[in-house]
């Protein structure tokens, strides 16, 4: 089995209207490309901030500018008009856990992908609101990021911990702490070990300035030692990005002795042996 679960049916740009992308034809394009690449287990996980309901959780300006769509129309579309698994990419916003739980609960997700894109009001992977313009030291940014990552895992809100070292996204374009980075990863490990959350191996970093898989093998090793299973995704935003760079991800997983991937259904997870179909 190969999976691609962290998948968006449209780019993040404004102007990508629901009606244009949430169509059976668009879903079919994703299914066709996935099939060509041996990915049998395909799901979608739209950003929570594209939905009006997200404004009950958080009112960041980026969210206010994008929160137009009806979350239940999305669920209805995926369940009625596609054969894709139903997910959502939800942000971890400290202090807003109850509000996010309210949004998520009572809706029949196959899985919830949990992400940290913001440290406070500042973003890790958006040019606007860039956290690296705040004057905080790299050690401070990385410490907070991994502390919050552990809290996100422990919150119980999510099934999959997305792009777990997203903080490195800019690569050489932003400062990076010196030395062995495991001192930062360690800050997340209590929450990760306690939750046994699925750890996402994402090839999206290969398409970003950092040019690396998420997460770093050293981080993944720590998660494996903590007993966590692996979820594999591309974070595709167009069909051609499905399964992008999977040979690199599979090579890393093989090297670390991982032979199984998580498969999700109605928020229940099981493990399947890795392999293209
Ligand atoms: Zn993300
Ligand atoms: Zn995503």
Short mmCIF file of C-alpha atoms and ligand atoms in Angstrom, two decimals:
data_model
loop_
_atom_site.label_atom_id
_atom_site.label_comp_id
_atom_site.label_asym_id
_atom_site.label_seq_id
_atom_site.Cartn_x
_atom_site.Cartn_y
_atom_site.Cartn_z
CA UNK A 1 0.00 0.00 0.00
CA UNK A 2 1.06 3.57 -0.74
CA UNK A 3 -0.93 6.47 0.68
CA UNK A 4 -1.37 10.14 -0.09
CA UNK A 5 -3.58 11.69 2.55
CA UNK A 6 -2.35 15.21 3.01
CA UNK A 7 -3.67 16.48 -0.31
CA UNK A 8 -5.38 19.72 -1.34
CA UNK A 9 -7.79 19.87 -4.25
CA UNK A 10 -6.69 23.40 -5.10
CA UNK A 11 -3.75 25.79 -4.72
CA UNK A 12 -3.66 28.09 -1.68
CA UNK A 13 -3.95 31.26 -3.77
CA UNK A 14 -6.97 33.47 -3.38
CA UNK A 15 -9.47 33.14 -6.19
CA UNK A 16 -9.49 29.33 -6.07
CA UNK A 17 -13.25 29.15 -5.66
CA UNK A 18 -14.92 26.13 -4.07
CA UNK A 19 -17.27 25.66 -7.03
CA UNK A 20 -14.40 25.41 -9.47
CA UNK A 21 -12.35 22.78 -7.61
CA UNK A 22 -14.79 20.75 -5.51
CA UNK A 23 -16.06 18.85 -8.52
CA UNK A 24 -16.23 15.15 -9.36
CA UNK A 25 -14.08 15.86 -12.43
CA UNK A 26 -11.28 17.46 -10.38
CA UNK A 27 -11.33 14.61 -7.84
CA UNK A 28 -11.14 12.16 -10.73
CA UNK A 29 -8.01 13.90 -12.07
CA UNK A 30 -6.34 13.33 -8.70
CA UNK A 31 -7.50 9.70 -8.61
CA UNK A 32 -6.13 9.06 -12.11
CA UNK A 33 -2.67 10.50 -11.37
CA UNK A 34 -2.51 8.64 -8.04
CA UNK A 35 -3.38 5.41 -9.84
CA UNK A 36 -0.61 5.96 -12.39
CA UNK A 37 1.84 6.36 -9.49
CA UNK A 38 0.77 3.25 -7.58
CA UNK A 39 -0.99 5.18 -4.81
CA UNK A 40 -4.12 3.22 -3.94
CA UNK A 41 -5.05 5.03 -0.74
CA UNK A 42 -5.92 8.64 -1.57
CA UNK A 43 -7.57 11.27 0.60
CA UNK A 44 -8.04 15.01 0.71
CA UNK A 45 -7.40 17.45 3.54
CA UNK A 46 -8.45 21.00 2.74
CA UNK A 47 -7.07 23.78 4.94
CA UNK A 48 -9.44 24.53 7.80
CA UNK A 49 -9.02 28.27 7.23
CA UNK A 50 -10.78 28.03 3.85
CA UNK A 51 -14.02 27.42 5.79
CA UNK A 52 -16.17 30.09 7.43
CA UNK A 53 -16.47 27.92 10.55
CA UNK A 54 -12.74 28.44 11.20
CA UNK A 55 -13.43 32.03 12.26
CA UNK A 56 -15.10 30.65 15.40
CA UNK A 57 -11.67 29.24 16.26
CA UNK A 58 -9.31 32.04 15.30
CA UNK A 59 -9.51 35.44 13.62
CA UNK A 60 -6.06 35.84 12.11
CA UNK A 61 -6.15 38.24 9.11
CA UNK A 62 -5.02 35.44 6.76
CA UNK A 63 -7.94 33.33 7.92
CA UNK A 64 -10.39 36.23 7.66
CA UNK A 65 -9.27 36.77 4.06
CA UNK A 66 -9.78 33.10 3.12
CA UNK A 67 -12.60 31.68 5.27
CA UNK A 68 -15.40 31.65 2.70
CA UNK A 69 -16.53 28.06 2.22
CA UNK A 70 -19.11 25.87 3.93
CA UNK A 71 -17.39 23.01 5.74
CA UNK A 72 -20.42 20.75 5.54
CA UNK A 73 -20.69 21.32 1.78
CA UNK A 74 -17.07 20.10 1.53
CA UNK A 75 -17.85 16.98 3.55
CA UNK A 76 -20.95 16.32 1.50
CA UNK A 77 -19.00 16.78 -1.75
CA UNK A 78 -16.20 14.36 -0.76
CA UNK A 79 -18.63 11.72 0.53
CA UNK A 80 -21.19 12.01 -2.29
CA UNK A 81 -19.21 12.89 -5.42
CA UNK A 82 -15.80 11.21 -4.89
CA UNK A 83 -14.29 7.94 -3.73
CA UNK A 84 -11.59 9.77 -1.73
CA UNK A 85 -10.95 9.52 1.98
CA UNK A 86 -12.19 12.57 3.87
CA UNK A 87 -9.69 14.59 5.86
CA UNK A 88 -8.98 18.14 6.89
CA UNK A 89 -5.77 20.01 7.68
CA UNK A 90 -6.42 21.76 10.98
CA UNK A 91 -4.04 24.15 12.72
CA UNK A 92 -2.94 23.80 16.31
CA UNK A 93 -3.71 27.16 17.91
CA UNK A 94 -2.70 27.08 21.59
CA UNK A 95 -5.53 28.23 23.83
CA UNK A 96 -8.09 27.48 21.12
CA UNK A 97 -8.14 23.70 21.51
CA UNK A 98 -11.76 23.59 22.70
CA UNK A 99 -12.91 25.71 19.80
CA UNK A 100 -11.07 23.55 17.29
CA UNK A 101 -12.51 20.44 18.96
CA UNK A 102 -15.99 21.92 18.51
CA UNK A 103 -15.34 22.42 14.81
CA UNK A 104 -13.95 18.93 14.30
CA UNK A 105 -16.27 16.86 16.42
CA UNK A 106 -19.57 15.56 15.09
CA UNK A 107 -18.14 15.51 11.55
CA UNK A 108 -17.23 12.18 10.04
CA UNK A 109 -13.60 12.60 9.09
CA UNK A 110 -11.49 9.64 8.10
CA UNK A 111 -8.55 11.52 9.59
CA UNK A 112 -7.51 14.96 10.85
CA UNK A 113 -4.11 16.28 9.84
CA UNK A 114 -2.68 18.58 12.53
CA UNK A 115 -0.33 21.40 11.53
CA UNK A 116 1.56 24.27 13.05
CA UNK A 117 1.84 27.06 10.48
CA UNK A 118 1.89 29.94 12.98
CA UNK A 119 3.80 30.80 16.12
CA UNK A 120 1.41 33.32 17.61
CA UNK A 121 0.41 35.74 14.86
CA UNK A 122 3.53 35.04 12.82
CA UNK A 123 3.86 32.44 10.10
CA UNK A 124 6.48 29.79 9.46
CA UNK A 125 5.75 29.24 5.79
CA UNK A 126 4.05 32.38 4.51
CA UNK A 127 6.06 35.34 3.29
CA UNK A 128 3.53 37.72 4.80
CA UNK A 129 3.42 37.57 8.62
CA UNK A 130 6.89 35.97 8.48
CA UNK A 131 8.07 34.88 11.95
CA UNK A 132 11.64 35.62 10.89
CA UNK A 133 10.91 39.38 10.78
CA UNK A 134 10.16 39.46 14.52
CA UNK A 135 13.77 39.60 15.70
CA UNK A 136 13.47 36.37 17.71
CA UNK A 137 16.60 34.22 17.76
CA UNK A 138 16.63 30.96 15.79
CA UNK A 139 16.92 29.09 19.11
CA UNK A 140 13.79 30.81 20.41
CA UNK A 141 11.75 30.13 17.25
CA UNK A 142 12.81 26.49 17.05
CA UNK A 143 12.26 25.91 20.80
CA UNK A 144 8.74 27.30 20.68
CA UNK A 145 7.92 25.45 17.50
CA UNK A 146 8.88 22.04 18.89
CA UNK A 147 7.27 22.73 22.27
CA UNK A 148 4.02 23.49 20.49
CA UNK A 149 4.43 20.44 18.27
CA UNK A 150 4.50 18.26 21.38
CA UNK A 151 1.41 20.04 22.70
CA UNK A 152 -0.33 19.54 19.35
CA UNK A 153 0.37 15.80 19.54
CA UNK A 154 -0.81 15.60 23.15
CA UNK A 155 -3.97 17.64 22.47
CA UNK A 156 -5.70 14.57 21.00
CA UNK A 157 -7.21 16.77 18.28
CA UNK A 158 -5.28 15.19 15.43
CA UNK A 159 -4.58 11.78 13.90
CA UNK A 160 -1.51 12.81 11.89
CA UNK A 161 1.22 15.28 12.82
CA UNK A 162 1.88 17.12 9.55
CA UNK A 163 5.24 18.25 8.14
CA UNK A 164 6.77 17.88 11.62
CA UNK A 165 9.80 20.13 11.15
CA UNK A 166 8.17 22.79 8.99
CA UNK A 167 10.19 25.39 10.92
CA UNK A 168 13.10 24.59 8.57
CA UNK A 169 11.04 25.36 5.45
CA UNK A 170 13.04 28.39 4.31
CA UNK A 171 16.36 26.53 4.45
CA UNK A 172 19.33 28.85 3.96
CA UNK A 173 17.04 31.83 3.32
CA UNK A 174 16.44 32.19 7.08
CA UNK A 175 18.64 31.69 10.13
CA UNK A 176 18.98 28.21 11.61
CA UNK A 177 20.24 27.17 15.04
CA UNK A 178 23.77 25.80 15.27
CA UNK A 179 24.76 22.28 16.23
CA UNK A 180 22.80 19.12 16.84
CA UNK A 181 19.12 19.89 16.26
CA UNK A 182 17.97 16.97 18.42
CA UNK A 183 17.97 19.29 21.43
CA UNK A 184 14.95 21.00 19.82
CA UNK A 185 13.25 17.80 18.66
CA UNK A 186 13.46 16.50 22.25
CA UNK A 187 11.07 19.25 23.35
CA UNK A 188 8.26 17.62 21.33
CA UNK A 189 8.93 14.04 22.31
CA UNK A 190 6.98 13.74 25.57
CA UNK A 191 3.76 14.77 23.84
CA UNK A 192 4.52 12.61 20.82
CA UNK A 193 5.40 9.53 22.88
CA UNK A 194 2.34 9.92 25.10
CA UNK A 195 -0.05 10.29 22.16
CA UNK A 196 1.48 7.76 19.73
CA UNK A 197 0.19 10.06 17.01
CA UNK A 198 1.00 9.11 13.41
CA UNK A 199 4.04 11.04 12.19
CA UNK A 200 3.78 12.40 8.68
CA UNK A 201 6.63 11.85 6.29
CA UNK A 202 6.00 14.60 3.75
CA UNK A 203 7.77 15.14 0.47
CA UNK A 204 6.54 18.76 0.32
CA UNK A 205 9.85 19.99 1.74
CA UNK A 206 11.57 18.77 -1.43
CA UNK A 207 9.59 21.39 -3.35
CA UNK A 208 10.39 24.18 -0.86
CA UNK A 209 13.56 26.27 -0.36
CA UNK A 210 14.90 23.77 2.21
CA UNK A 211 14.89 20.98 -0.40
CA UNK A 212 14.58 18.23 2.23
CA UNK A 213 11.98 15.73 3.34
CA UNK A 214 9.90 16.55 6.40
CA UNK A 215 10.95 15.47 8.96
CA UNK A 216 14.69 15.15 9.30
CA UNK A 217 15.74 11.47 9.71
CA UNK A 218 17.03 12.23 13.23
CA UNK A 219 13.59 13.50 14.23
CA UNK A 220 11.92 10.48 12.67
CA UNK A 221 14.24 8.13 14.49
CA UNK A 222 13.21 9.67 17.81
CA UNK A 223 9.52 9.25 16.92
CA UNK A 224 10.08 5.62 15.95
CA UNK A 225 11.84 4.98 19.24
CA UNK A 226 8.79 6.50 20.93
CA UNK A 227 6.62 3.91 19.18
CA UNK A 228 4.83 6.11 16.65
CA UNK A 229 3.64 4.84 13.26
CA UNK A 230 4.17 6.69 9.98
CA UNK A 231 1.76 8.39 7.57
CA UNK A 232 3.06 9.15 4.07
CA UNK A 233 1.89 12.16 2.04
CA UNK A 234 2.96 14.70 -0.57
CA UNK A 235 0.92 17.76 0.50
CA UNK A 236 -0.01 18.07 -3.19
CA UNK A 237 -1.94 21.18 -4.22
CA UNK A 238 -2.30 20.07 -7.88
CA UNK A 239 -2.65 16.52 -9.28
CA UNK A 240 0.90 16.40 -10.66
CA UNK A 241 2.34 16.81 -7.13
CA UNK A 242 0.77 13.53 -5.92
CA UNK A 243 3.43 11.09 -4.80
CA UNK A 244 6.11 13.66 -5.62
CA UNK A 245 9.55 12.46 -4.49
CA UNK A 246 8.17 9.28 -2.91
CA UNK A 247 11.28 7.34 -3.93
CA UNK A 248 13.27 9.58 -1.56
CA UNK A 249 10.75 9.09 1.26
CA UNK A 250 10.60 5.32 0.77
CA UNK A 251 14.38 5.12 0.76
CA UNK A 252 14.52 6.94 4.12
CA UNK A 253 11.77 4.75 5.60
CA UNK A 254 13.52 1.60 4.42
CA UNK A 255 16.81 2.78 5.89
CA UNK A 256 15.09 3.35 9.25
CA UNK A 257 13.44 -0.08 9.17
CA UNK A 258 9.87 1.17 8.60
CA UNK A 259 7.87 -1.42 6.65
CA UNK A 260 4.30 -0.26 7.28
CA UNK A 261 2.17 2.83 6.76
CA UNK A 262 -0.95 4.07 8.52
CA UNK A 263 -4.30 3.68 6.77
CA UNK A 264 -7.26 5.59 8.20
CA UNK A 265 -10.99 5.11 8.12
CA UNK A 266 -13.42 7.10 10.28
CA UNK A 267 -10.52 8.04 12.54
CA UNK A 268 -9.55 4.42 13.15
CA UNK A 269 -6.05 3.55 12.07
CA UNK A 270 -4.43 0.33 10.97
CA UNK A 271 -1.05 -0.53 9.48
CA UNK A 272 -0.48 -1.87 5.97
CA UNK A 273 2.81 -3.07 4.43
CA UNK A 274 4.50 -0.49 2.19
CA UNK A 275 4.29 -1.13 -1.54
CA UNK A 276 2.94 0.32 -4.76
CA UNK A 277 -0.15 -1.32 -6.25
ZN1 LIG B 1 0.47 22.57 6.13
ZN1 LIG B 2 -1.23 21.04 3.44
#
